[in-house]
PDB file of C-alpha atoms and ligand atoms in Angstrom:
ATOM      1  CA  MET A  14      55.493 118.469 100.080  1.00 52.00           C
ATOM      2  CA  SER A  15      57.615 119.246 103.109  1.00 61.00           C
ATOM      3  CA  ASP A  16      56.229 116.824 105.684  1.00 87.00           C
ATOM      4  CA  PHE A  17      59.682 115.478 106.459  1.00 97.00           C
ATOM      5  CA  THR A  18      61.351 118.814 107.099  1.00 96.00           C
ATOM      6  CA  GLY A  19      63.665 118.429 110.073  1.00 97.00           C
ATOM      7  CA  LEU A  20      63.301 114.654 110.151  1.00 98.00           C
ATOM      8  CA  VAL A  21      66.080 112.098 109.672  1.00 98.00           C
ATOM      9  CA  ALA A  22      65.545 108.794 107.885  1.00 98.00           C
ATOM     10  CA  ILE A  23      67.455 105.564 107.390  1.00 98.00           C
ATOM     11  CA  VAL A  24      66.694 103.443 104.316  1.00 99.00           C
ATOM     12  CA  THR A  25      68.265  99.991 104.099  1.00 99.00           C
ATOM     13  CA  GLY A  26      68.958  98.681 100.630  1.00 98.00           C
ATOM     14  CA  GLY A  27      68.900 102.367  99.756  1.00 98.00           C
ATOM     15  CA  ALA A  28      71.310 102.212  96.822  1.00 98.00           C
ATOM     16  CA  SER A  29      69.064 100.406  94.329  1.00 98.00           C
ATOM     17  CA  GLY A  30      65.506  99.917  93.167  1.00 98.00           C
ATOM     18  CA  ILE A  31      62.738 100.579  95.694  1.00 98.00           C
ATOM     19  CA  GLY A  32      65.251 101.689  98.342  1.00 98.00           C
ATOM     20  CA  LEU A  33      66.889 104.285  96.088  1.00 98.00           C
ATOM     21  CA  ALA A  34      63.495 105.576  94.955  1.00 98.00           C
ATOM     22  CA  THR A  35      62.527 105.897  98.629  1.00 98.00           C
ATOM     23  CA  VAL A  36      65.733 107.768  99.425  1.00 98.00           C
ATOM     24  CA  ASN A  37      64.932 110.211  96.637  1.00 98.00           C
ATOM     25  CA  ARG A  38      61.293 110.568  97.660  1.00 98.00           C
ATOM     26  CA  LEU A  39      62.170 111.280 101.294  1.00 98.00           C
ATOM     27  CA  ARG A  40      64.880 113.828 100.479  1.00 98.00           C
ATOM     28  CA  THR A  41      62.582 115.548  97.998  1.00 97.00           C
ATOM     29  CA  TRP A  42      60.029 115.839 100.804  1.00 96.00           C
ATOM     30  CA  GLY A  43      62.577 117.437 103.123  1.00 96.00           C
ATOM     31  CA  ALA A  44      64.195 114.624 105.124  1.00 98.00           C
ATOM     32  CA  GLN A  45      67.885 114.153 105.732  1.00 98.00           C
ATOM     33  CA  VAL A  46      68.529 110.615 104.569  1.00 98.00           C
ATOM     34  CA  ALA A  47      71.098 107.878 105.153  1.00 99.00           C
ATOM     35  CA  ALA A  48      71.211 104.889 102.793  1.00 99.00           C
ATOM     36  CA  LEU A  49      72.518 101.721 104.436  1.00 99.00           C
ATOM     37  CA  ASP A  50      73.551  99.205 101.801  1.00 99.00           C
ATOM     38  CA  LEU A  51      76.081  96.502 100.943  1.00 98.00           C
ATOM     39  CA  LYS A  52      77.171  98.785  98.094  1.00 98.00           C
ATOM     40  CA  PRO A  53      76.259 102.407  98.918  1.00 98.00           C
ATOM     41  CA  GLU A  54      77.249 103.664  95.466  1.00 98.00           C
ATOM     42  CA  GLY A  55      75.693 106.157  93.043  1.00 97.00           C
ATOM     43  CA  LEU A  56      73.821 108.061  95.738  1.00 98.00           C
ATOM     44  CA  PRO A  57      72.966 111.772  95.508  1.00 98.00           C
ATOM     45  CA  ASP A  58      75.583 114.018  97.172  1.00 97.00           C
ATOM     46  CA  ASP A  59      73.283 115.050 100.011  1.00 98.00           C
ATOM     47  CA  VAL A  60      72.613 111.438 101.055  1.00 98.00           C
ATOM     48  CA  MET A  61      74.783 109.788 103.703  1.00 98.00           C
ATOM     49  CA  GLY A  62      75.858 106.423 102.330  1.00 98.00           C
ATOM     50  CA  VAL A  63      76.894 103.791 104.861  1.00 98.00           C
ATOM     51  CA  GLN A  64      78.290 100.405 103.891  1.00 98.00           C
ATOM     52  CA  VAL A  65      76.450  97.820 105.963  1.00 98.00           C
ATOM     53  CA  ASP A  66      75.574  94.168 105.773  1.00 99.00           C
ATOM     54  CA  VAL A  67      72.300  93.837 107.676  1.00 99.00           C
ATOM     55  CA  THR A  68      73.303  90.309 108.712  1.00 99.00           C
ATOM     56  CA  ASP A  69      76.089  91.781 110.880  1.00 99.00           C
ATOM     57  CA  ASP A  70      74.765  93.149 114.165  1.00 99.00           C
ATOM     58  CA  ILE A  71      77.958  95.076 114.966  1.00 98.00           C
ATOM     59  CA  GLN A  72      77.920  96.804 111.560  1.00 99.00           C
ATOM     60  CA  VAL A  73      74.234  97.645 111.934  1.00 99.00           C
ATOM     61  CA  LYS A  74      74.701  99.190 115.375  1.00 98.00           C
ATOM     62  CA  ALA A  75      77.721 101.187 114.161  1.00 99.00           C
ATOM     63  CA  ALA A  76      75.756 102.453 111.156  1.00 99.00           C
ATOM     64  CA  VAL A  77      72.733 103.545 113.188  1.00 99.00           C
ATOM     65  CA  ASP A  78      75.018 105.244 115.716  1.00 98.00           C
ATOM     66  CA  ALA A  79      76.893 107.011 112.888  1.00 98.00           C
ATOM     67  CA  VAL A  80      73.654 108.389 111.455  1.00 99.00           C
ATOM     68  CA  VAL A  81      72.537 109.725 114.851  1.00 99.00           C
ATOM     69  CA  GLU A  82      76.023 111.140 115.462  1.00 98.00           C
ATOM     70  CA  ARG A  83      75.906 112.977 112.116  1.00 98.00           C
ATOM     71  CA  PHE A  84      72.334 114.307 112.197  1.00 98.00           C
ATOM     72  CA  GLY A  85      71.635 114.383 115.940  1.00 98.00           C
ATOM     73  CA  ARG A  86      68.400 112.396 115.762  1.00 98.00           C
ATOM     74  CA  LEU A  87      66.520 109.580 114.029  1.00 99.00           C
ATOM     75  CA  ASP A  88      62.830 109.651 113.088  1.00 98.00           C
ATOM     76  CA  VAL A  89      62.176 107.192 110.277  1.00 98.00           C
ATOM     77  CA  VAL A  90      63.473 103.708 109.470  1.00 99.00           C
ATOM     78  CA  VAL A  91      62.680 102.041 106.164  1.00 99.00           C
ATOM     79  CA  ASN A  92      63.617  98.355 106.454  1.00 99.00           C
ATOM     80  CA  ASN A  93      63.877  97.524 102.787  1.00 99.00           C
ATOM     81  CA  ALA A  94      67.058  95.493 102.121  1.00 99.00           C
ATOM     82  CA  GLY A  95      66.128  92.068 100.852  1.00 98.00           C
ATOM     83  CA  ILE A  96      67.190  89.202  98.614  1.00 98.00           C
ATOM     84  CA  GLY A  97      65.281  86.623  96.596  1.00 97.00           C
ATOM     85  CA  ALA A  98      65.122  82.857  96.450  1.00 97.00           C
ATOM     86  CA  ILE A  99      63.578  80.653  93.787  1.00 96.00           C
ATOM     87  CA  GLY A 100      62.158  77.161  94.172  1.00 97.00           C
ATOM     88  CA  ASP A 101      59.671  74.991  96.009  1.00 98.00           C
ATOM     89  CA  VAL A 102      60.496  73.458  99.377  1.00 98.00           C
ATOM     90  CA  THR A 103      62.400  70.577  97.777  1.00 98.00           C
ATOM     91  CA  VAL A 104      64.880  72.954  96.183  1.00 97.00           C
ATOM     92  CA  ASN A 105      66.480  75.225  98.796  1.00 98.00           C
ATOM     93  CA  GLY A 106      68.677  73.656 101.473  1.00 98.00           C
ATOM     94  CA  ASP A 107      68.976  74.646 105.130  1.00 98.00           C
ATOM     95  CA  GLU A 108      71.914  76.980 104.485  1.00 98.00           C
ATOM     96  CA  GLU A 109      69.919  78.922 101.892  1.00 98.00           C
ATOM     97  CA  TRP A 110      66.928  79.113 104.247  1.00 98.00           C
ATOM     98  CA  ALA A 111      69.160  80.472 106.990  1.00 98.00           C
ATOM     99  CA  ARG A 112      70.832  82.975 104.621  1.00 98.00           C
ATOM    100  CA  VAL A 113      67.632  84.428 103.182  1.00 98.00           C
ATOM    101  CA  LEU A 114      65.816  84.624 106.526  1.00 99.00           C
ATOM    102  CA  ASP A 115      68.923  86.239 108.028  1.00 99.00           C
ATOM    103  CA  VAL A 116      68.826  89.068 105.472  1.00 99.00           C
ATOM    104  CA  ASN A 117      65.085  89.466 104.933  1.00 99.00           C
ATOM    105  CA  VAL A 118      63.789  89.006 108.479  1.00 99.00           C
ATOM    106  CA  VAL A 119      66.538  89.156 111.090  1.00 99.00           C
ATOM    107  CA  GLY A 120      68.174  92.015 109.174  1.00 99.00           C
ATOM    108  CA  MET A 121      65.060  94.114 109.817  1.00 99.00           C
ATOM    109  CA  VAL A 122      65.074  93.071 113.470  1.00 99.00           C
ATOM    110  CA  ARG A 123      68.698  94.172 113.868  1.00 99.00           C
ATOM    111  CA  VAL A 124      68.093  97.601 112.359  1.00 99.00           C
ATOM    112  CA  ALA A 125      64.939  98.113 114.438  1.00 99.00           C
ATOM    113  CA  ARG A 126      66.662  96.907 117.617  1.00 98.00           C
ATOM    114  CA  HIS A 127      69.343  99.557 117.342  1.00 99.00           C
ATOM    115  CA  ALA A 128      67.082 102.289 115.959  1.00 99.00           C
ATOM    116  CA  ILE A 129      64.237 102.097 118.483  1.00 99.00           C
ATOM    117  CA  PRO A 130      66.144 103.650 121.414  1.00 98.00           C
ATOM    118  CA  HIS A 131      66.655 106.722 119.169  1.00 98.00           C
ATOM    119  CA  LEU A 132      63.138 106.656 117.698  1.00 98.00           C
ATOM    120  CA  ARG A 133      61.737 106.905 121.225  1.00 98.00           C
ATOM    121  CA  HIS A 134      62.987 110.521 121.284  1.00 98.00           C
ATOM    122  CA  SER A 135      61.264 111.449 118.001  1.00 98.00           C
ATOM    123  CA  PRO A 136      57.907 113.237 117.831  1.00 97.00           C
ATOM    124  CA  ALA A 137      57.233 111.543 114.464  1.00 97.00           C
ATOM    125  CA  ALA A 138      58.732 108.073 114.813  1.00 98.00           C
ATOM    126  CA  SER A 139      57.913 105.538 112.133  1.00 98.00           C
ATOM    127  CA  ILE A 140      59.190 102.219 110.806  1.00 99.00           C
ATOM    128  CA  VAL A 141      58.146 100.910 107.399  1.00 99.00           C
ATOM    129  CA  ASN A 142      59.088  97.365 106.401  1.00 99.00           C
ATOM    130  CA  THR A 143      59.108  96.108 102.816  1.00 99.00           C
ATOM    131  CA  SER A 144      57.079  92.914 102.655  1.00 99.00           C
ATOM    132  CA  SER A 145      55.661  91.571  99.380  1.00 98.00           C
ATOM    133  CA  ILE A 146      52.494  90.315  97.711  1.00 98.00           C
ATOM    134  CA  VAL A 147      53.928  86.819  98.280  1.00 98.00           C
ATOM    135  CA  ALA A 148      53.234  87.273 102.023  1.00 98.00           C
ATOM    136  CA  TRP A 149      49.505  86.845 101.380  1.00 96.00           C
ATOM    137  CA  ALA A 150      49.147  85.268  97.930  1.00 97.00           C
ATOM    138  CA  GLY A 151      50.535  81.909  96.917  1.00 97.00           C
ATOM    139  CA  VAL A 152      53.071  82.405  94.128  1.00 96.00           C
ATOM    140  CA  GLY A 153      54.759  79.391  92.574  1.00 97.00           C
ATOM    141  CA  GLN A 154      58.450  78.647  93.088  1.00 97.00           C
ATOM    142  CA  ARG A 155      58.861  81.193  95.880  1.00 97.00           C
ATOM    143  CA  ALA A 156      58.547  79.041  99.036  1.00 98.00           C
ATOM    144  CA  LEU A 157      61.528  80.447 100.949  1.00 98.00           C
ATOM    145  CA  TYR A 158      61.091  84.011  99.739  1.00 98.00           C
ATOM    146  CA  SER A 159      57.367  83.908 100.577  1.00 98.00           C
ATOM    147  CA  ALA A 160      58.058  82.549 104.064  1.00 98.00           C
ATOM    148  CA  SER A 161      60.509  85.398 104.646  1.00 99.00           C
ATOM    149  CA  LYS A 162      58.048  88.065 103.516  1.00 98.00           C
ATOM    150  CA  GLY A 163      55.178  86.465 105.456  1.00 98.00           C
ATOM    151  CA  ALA A 164      57.424  86.719 108.479  1.00 99.00           C
ATOM    152  CA  VAL A 165      57.983  90.413 107.715  1.00 99.00           C
ATOM    153  CA  TYR A 166      54.212  90.936 107.656  1.00 98.00           C
ATOM    154  CA  ALA A 167      53.724  89.157 111.007  1.00 98.00           C
ATOM    155  CA  LEU A 168      56.746  90.932 112.473  1.00 99.00           C
ATOM    156  CA  THR A 169      55.267  94.266 111.395  1.00 99.00           C
ATOM    157  CA  LEU A 170      52.039  93.581 113.306  1.00 98.00           C
ATOM    158  CA  ALA A 171      53.906  92.439 116.421  1.00 99.00           C
ATOM    159  CA  MET A 172      56.255  95.431 116.338  1.00 99.00           C
ATOM    160  CA  ALA A 173      53.320  97.784 115.815  1.00 99.00           C
ATOM    161  CA  ALA A 174      51.656  96.389 118.961  1.00 98.00           C
ATOM    162  CA  ASP A 175      54.854  96.548 120.982  1.00 99.00           C
ATOM    163  CA  HIS A 176      55.769 100.117 120.138  1.00 99.00           C
ATOM    164  CA  VAL A 177      52.561 102.049 119.454  1.00 98.00           C
ATOM    165  CA  ARG A 178      52.269 103.202 123.064  1.00 98.00           C
ATOM    166  CA  GLU A 179      55.736 104.697 122.948  1.00 98.00           C
ATOM    167  CA  GLY A 180      54.840 106.709 119.859  1.00 98.00           C
ATOM    168  CA  ILE A 181      56.516 104.572 117.210  1.00 98.00           C
ATOM    169  CA  ARG A 182      54.264 103.579 114.295  1.00 98.00           C
ATOM    170  CA  VAL A 183      55.143 100.397 112.407  1.00 99.00           C
ATOM    171  CA  ASN A 184      53.634  99.477 109.028  1.00 99.00           C
ATOM    172  CA  CYS A 185      54.629  97.609 105.895  1.00 99.00           C
ATOM    173  CA  VAL A 186      54.154  97.737 102.142  1.00 99.00           C
ATOM    174  CA  ALA A 187      53.412  94.719  99.985  1.00 98.00           C
ATOM    175  CA  PRO A 188      54.633  95.458  96.464  1.00 98.00           C
ATOM    176  CA  GLY A 189      53.729  93.321  93.498  1.00 98.00           C
ATOM    177  CA  SER A 190      56.262  92.884  90.704  1.00 97.00           C
ATOM    178  CA  ALA A 191      58.157  96.167  90.645  1.00 97.00           C
ATOM    179  CA  ASP A 192      60.397  97.400  87.865  1.00 97.00           C
ATOM    180  CA  THR A 193      63.787  97.400  89.629  1.00 97.00           C
ATOM    181  CA  PRO A 194      67.243  95.970  88.878  1.00 96.00           C
ATOM    182  CA  TRP A 195      66.067  92.874  90.802  1.00 95.00           C
ATOM    183  CA  ILE A 196      63.373  92.116  88.205  1.00 94.00           C
ATOM    184  CA  GLY A 197      65.846  93.022  85.474  1.00 94.00           C
ATOM    185  CA  ARG A 198      68.218  90.333  86.764  1.00 94.00           C
ATOM    186  CA  SER A 199      65.389  87.766  86.861  1.00 92.00           C
ATOM    187  CA  LEU A 200      64.404  88.542  83.285  1.00 95.00           C
ATOM    188  CA  GLU A 201      67.994  88.277  82.078  1.00 95.00           C
ATOM    189  CA  ASN A 202      68.012  84.672  83.290  1.00 91.00           C
ATOM    190  CA  THR A 203      65.171  83.730  80.928  1.00 94.00           C
ATOM    191  CA  GLU A 204      65.588  82.477  77.347  1.00 96.00           C
ATOM    192  CA  ASP A 205      63.884  85.536  75.862  1.00 96.00           C
ATOM    193  CA  PRO A 206      64.016  88.514  78.273  1.00 96.00           C
ATOM    194  CA  ALA A 207      61.886  90.772  76.020  1.00 96.00           C
ATOM    195  CA  ALA A 208      59.135  88.124  75.741  1.00 97.00           C
ATOM    196  CA  ALA A 209      59.324  87.406  79.495  1.00 97.00           C
ATOM    197  CA  ARG A 210      58.993  91.123  80.229  1.00 97.00           C
ATOM    198  CA  ALA A 211      55.978  91.400  77.908  1.00 97.00           C
ATOM    199  CA  ALA A 212      54.367  88.386  79.610  1.00 97.00           C
ATOM    200  CA  LEU A 213      54.994  89.876  83.057  1.00 96.00           C
ATOM    201  CA  ASP A 214      53.459  93.193  81.973  1.00 97.00           C
ATOM    202  CA  ALA A 215      50.426  91.419  80.473  1.00 95.00           C
ATOM    203  CA  PHE A 216      49.973  89.428  83.708  1.00 94.00           C
ATOM    204  CA  GLN A 217      49.366  92.672  85.646  1.00 96.00           C
ATOM    205  CA  PRO A 218      45.759  93.930  86.006  1.00 96.00           C
ATOM    206  CA  THR A 219      47.029  97.310  84.762  1.00 97.00           C
ATOM    207  CA  GLY A 220      49.087  95.789  81.941  1.00 97.00           C
ATOM    208  CA  ARG A 221      52.361  97.113  83.339  1.00 98.00           C
ATOM    209  CA  LEU A 222      54.725  96.558  86.253  1.00 98.00           C
ATOM    210  CA  VAL A 223      54.621  98.698  89.383  1.00 98.00           C
ATOM    211  CA  SER A 224      57.394 101.317  89.340  1.00 98.00           C
ATOM    212  CA  ALA A 225      59.951 101.667  92.125  1.00 98.00           C
ATOM    213  CA  ASP A 226      58.752 105.233  92.620  1.00 98.00           C
ATOM    214  CA  GLU A 227      55.161 104.081  93.138  1.00 98.00           C
ATOM    215  CA  VAL A 228      56.314 101.802  95.956  1.00 98.00           C
ATOM    216  CA  ALA A 229      58.467 104.614  97.340  1.00 98.00           C
ATOM    217  CA  GLY A 230      55.436 106.905  97.402  1.00 98.00           C
ATOM    218  CA  ALA A 231      53.536 104.397  99.534  1.00 98.00           C
ATOM    219  CA  ILE A 232      56.496 103.945 101.868  1.00 98.00           C
ATOM    220  CA  ALA A 233      56.927 107.701 102.219  1.00 98.00           C
ATOM    221  CA  TYR A 234      53.221 108.129 102.985  1.00 98.00           C
ATOM    222  CA  LEU A 235      53.318 105.466 105.718  1.00 98.00           C
ATOM    223  CA  ALA A 236      56.503 107.000 107.134  1.00 98.00           C
ATOM    224  CA  SER A 237      55.140 110.539 107.108  1.00 97.00           C
ATOM    225  CA  PRO A 238      53.204 112.501 109.705  1.00 93.00           C
ATOM    226  CA  LEU A 239      50.316 112.395 107.162  1.00 94.00           C
ATOM    227  CA  ALA A 240      49.821 108.775 108.274  1.00 97.00           C
ATOM    228  CA  SER A 241      49.909 109.582 111.974  1.00 97.00           C
ATOM    229  CA  ALA A 242      46.895 107.325 112.705  1.00 98.00           C
ATOM    230  CA  VAL A 243      48.040 104.469 110.453  1.00 98.00           C
ATOM    231  CA  VAL A 244      49.507 101.660 112.575  1.00 98.00           C
ATOM    232  CA  GLY A 245      50.043  97.951 111.871  1.00 98.00           C
ATOM    233  CA  THR A 246      48.849  98.260 108.283  1.00 98.00           C
ATOM    234  CA  VAL A 247      49.969  96.439 105.179  1.00 98.00           C
ATOM    235  CA  LEU A 248      49.627  98.674 102.135  1.00 98.00           C
ATOM    236  CA  ALA A 249      49.480  96.754  98.853  1.00 98.00           C
ATOM    237  CA  VAL A 250      51.230  98.433  95.930  1.00 98.00           C
ATOM    238  CA  ASP A 251      50.574  95.678  93.459  1.00 98.00           C
ATOM    239  CA  ASN A 252      48.443  96.983  90.560  1.00 98.00           C
ATOM    240  CA  GLY A 253      45.462  95.312  92.258  1.00 98.00           C
ATOM    241  CA  MET A 254      47.036  91.896  91.792  1.00 97.00           C
ATOM    242  CA  HIS A 255      46.217  90.629  95.278  1.00 96.00           C
ATOM    243  CA  GLY A 256      42.599  91.688  95.558  1.00 96.00           C
ATOM    244  CA  LEU A 257      41.198  91.592  92.030  1.00 97.00           C
ATOM    245  CA  ARG A 258      39.894  88.727  89.934  1.00 94.00           C
ATOM    246  CA  LEU A 259      39.558  90.125  86.408  1.00 94.00           C
ATOM    247  CA  ARG A 260      37.161  88.412  84.050  1.00 92.00           C
ATOM    248  CA  PRO A 261      38.554  87.382  80.669  1.00 88.00           C
ATOM    249  CA  ARG A 262      38.058  90.325  78.261  1.00 87.00           C
ATOM    250  CA  ASN A 263      35.324  88.585  76.200  1.00 87.00           C
ATOM    251  CA  LEU A 264      33.159  87.395  79.114  1.00 84.00           C
TER     252      LEU A 264
HETATM  253  P1  NAD B 338      67.276  95.611  94.449  1.00 85.24           P
HETATM  254  O1  NAD B 338      68.064  94.336  94.278  1.00 85.24           O
HETATM  255  O2  NAD B 338      67.194  96.560  93.316  1.00 85.24           O
HETATM  256  O3  NAD B 338      67.807  96.385  95.745  1.00 85.24           O
HETATM  257  C1  NAD B 338      68.071  95.713  96.937  1.00 85.24           C
HETATM  258  C2  NAD B 338      69.169  96.469  97.685  1.00 85.24           C
HETATM  259  O4  NAD B 338      69.373  95.793  98.941  1.00 85.24           O
HETATM  260  C3  NAD B 338      70.509  96.469  96.941  1.00 85.24           C
HETATM  261  O5  NAD B 338      71.043  97.794  96.879  1.00 85.24           O
HETATM  262  C4  NAD B 338      71.377  95.558  97.771  1.00 85.24           C
HETATM  263  O6  NAD B 338      72.768  95.925  97.765  1.00 85.24           O
HETATM  264  C5  NAD B 338      70.770  95.728  99.167  1.00 85.24           C
HETATM  265  N1  NAD B 338      71.084  94.585 100.023  1.00 85.24           N
HETATM  266  C6  NAD B 338      70.914  93.265  99.734  1.00 85.24           C
HETATM  267  N2  NAD B 338      71.371  92.513 100.744  1.00 85.24           N
HETATM  268  C7  NAD B 338      71.821  93.365 101.700  1.00 85.24           C
HETATM  269  C8  NAD B 338      72.422  93.203 102.967  1.00 85.24           C
HETATM  270  N3  NAD B 338      72.675  91.971 103.458  1.00 85.24           N
HETATM  271  N4  NAD B 338      72.748  94.294 103.681  1.00 85.24           N
HETATM  272  C9  NAD B 338      72.524  95.540 103.191  1.00 85.24           C
HETATM  273  N5  NAD B 338      71.979  95.771 101.989  1.00 85.24           N
HETATM  274  C10 NAD B 338      71.643  94.697 101.237  1.00 85.24           C
HETATM  275  O7  NAD B 338      65.832  95.105  94.900  1.00 85.24           O
HETATM  276  P2  NAD B 338      64.386  95.816  94.963  1.00 85.24           P
HETATM  277  O8  NAD B 338      63.565  95.205  93.898  1.00 85.24           O
HETATM  278  O9  NAD B 338      64.519  97.290  95.030  1.00 85.24           O
HETATM  279  O10 NAD B 338      63.861  95.206  96.343  1.00 85.24           O
HETATM  280  C11 NAD B 338      63.836  95.961  97.534  1.00 85.24           C
HETATM  281  C12 NAD B 338      62.905  95.280  98.525  1.00 85.24           C
HETATM  282  O11 NAD B 338      61.624  95.171  97.935  1.00 85.24           O
HETATM  283  C13 NAD B 338      63.321  93.855  98.918  1.00 85.24           C
HETATM  284  O12 NAD B 338      63.063  93.659 100.293  1.00 85.24           O
HETATM  285  C14 NAD B 338      62.410  92.987  98.094  1.00 85.24           C
HETATM  286  O13 NAD B 338      62.168  91.728  98.706  1.00 85.24           O
HETATM  287  C15 NAD B 338      61.161  93.851  98.064  1.00 85.24           C
HETATM  288  N6  NAD B 338      60.231  93.572  96.970  1.00 85.24           N
HETATM  289  C16 NAD B 338      60.639  93.713  95.672  1.00 85.24           C
HETATM  290  C17 NAD B 338      59.742  93.453  94.648  1.00 85.24           C
HETATM  291  C18 NAD B 338      60.110  93.599  93.201  1.00 85.24           C
HETATM  292  O14 NAD B 338      59.340  93.126  92.351  1.00 85.24           O
HETATM  293  N7  NAD B 338      61.199  94.250  92.850  1.00 85.24           N
HETATM  294  C19 NAD B 338      58.431  93.038  94.961  1.00 85.24           C
HETATM  295  C20 NAD B 338      58.068  92.898  96.291  1.00 85.24           C
HETATM  296  C21 NAD B 338      58.973  93.174  97.297  1.00 85.24           C
END
């Protein structure tokens, strides 16, 4: 694959999990890649790491400008940085709502805001946002997180409409439970992490979690010129969890 040859990509949250897998997928397919992250550590040598908090507009603008300064162009933005929140609506207070929405939603807006003037010059401009299965399936104890990812889905559609005529495609992925350090941290907080992991695997239609690389493959496809007619789409990478209703084995 060399569909990204000559193209330059930014991946937020690019130092871990789905973001890091996307960084690796894009560079393997020929892109020059910058990973924007709170902790841009452990990246391959050929990846530009930039320390950025996506809640800080000045830092985001400086990071986008630095990438364009270094590579001379910008073609692809993967808006992937995100954080979780657990609880129903009685649990999280206003400050937590503001904090999570600031990272998960407004963070993507900030990156897009500063990237779009550069993307307008690209012949293969694309933005891919990381939403989640919780945007379109009710999952217990995820009220705030679900609201943030539902907003990412709606934002993706609105951005796609706003920018399609200037040649910028916007899409999103909706991963199910993906095997990343994030899930690892969640499992560590349970009484029996091994049993919780087995239960989570068994809960999947395929009997196993989605891998970070499987999500990265979907992101890279949407970002690539291969998907040049794909606009305003949400691509589920969820083991079929959203769309399938499996019968019990003995029925
Ligand atoms: P992860 O925790 O492994 O990686 C997230 C990365 O984002 C980290 O490197 C972190 O430093 C960075 N980050 C967090 N806040 C930031 C900020 N304010 N500014 C800059 N960088 C910041 O998580 P992951 O599982 O790879 O998740 C990546 C994305 O995928 C998130 O948007 C998440 O909501 C989404 N997602 C994950 C799953 C899953 O099961 N893992 C499922 C659906 C959607």
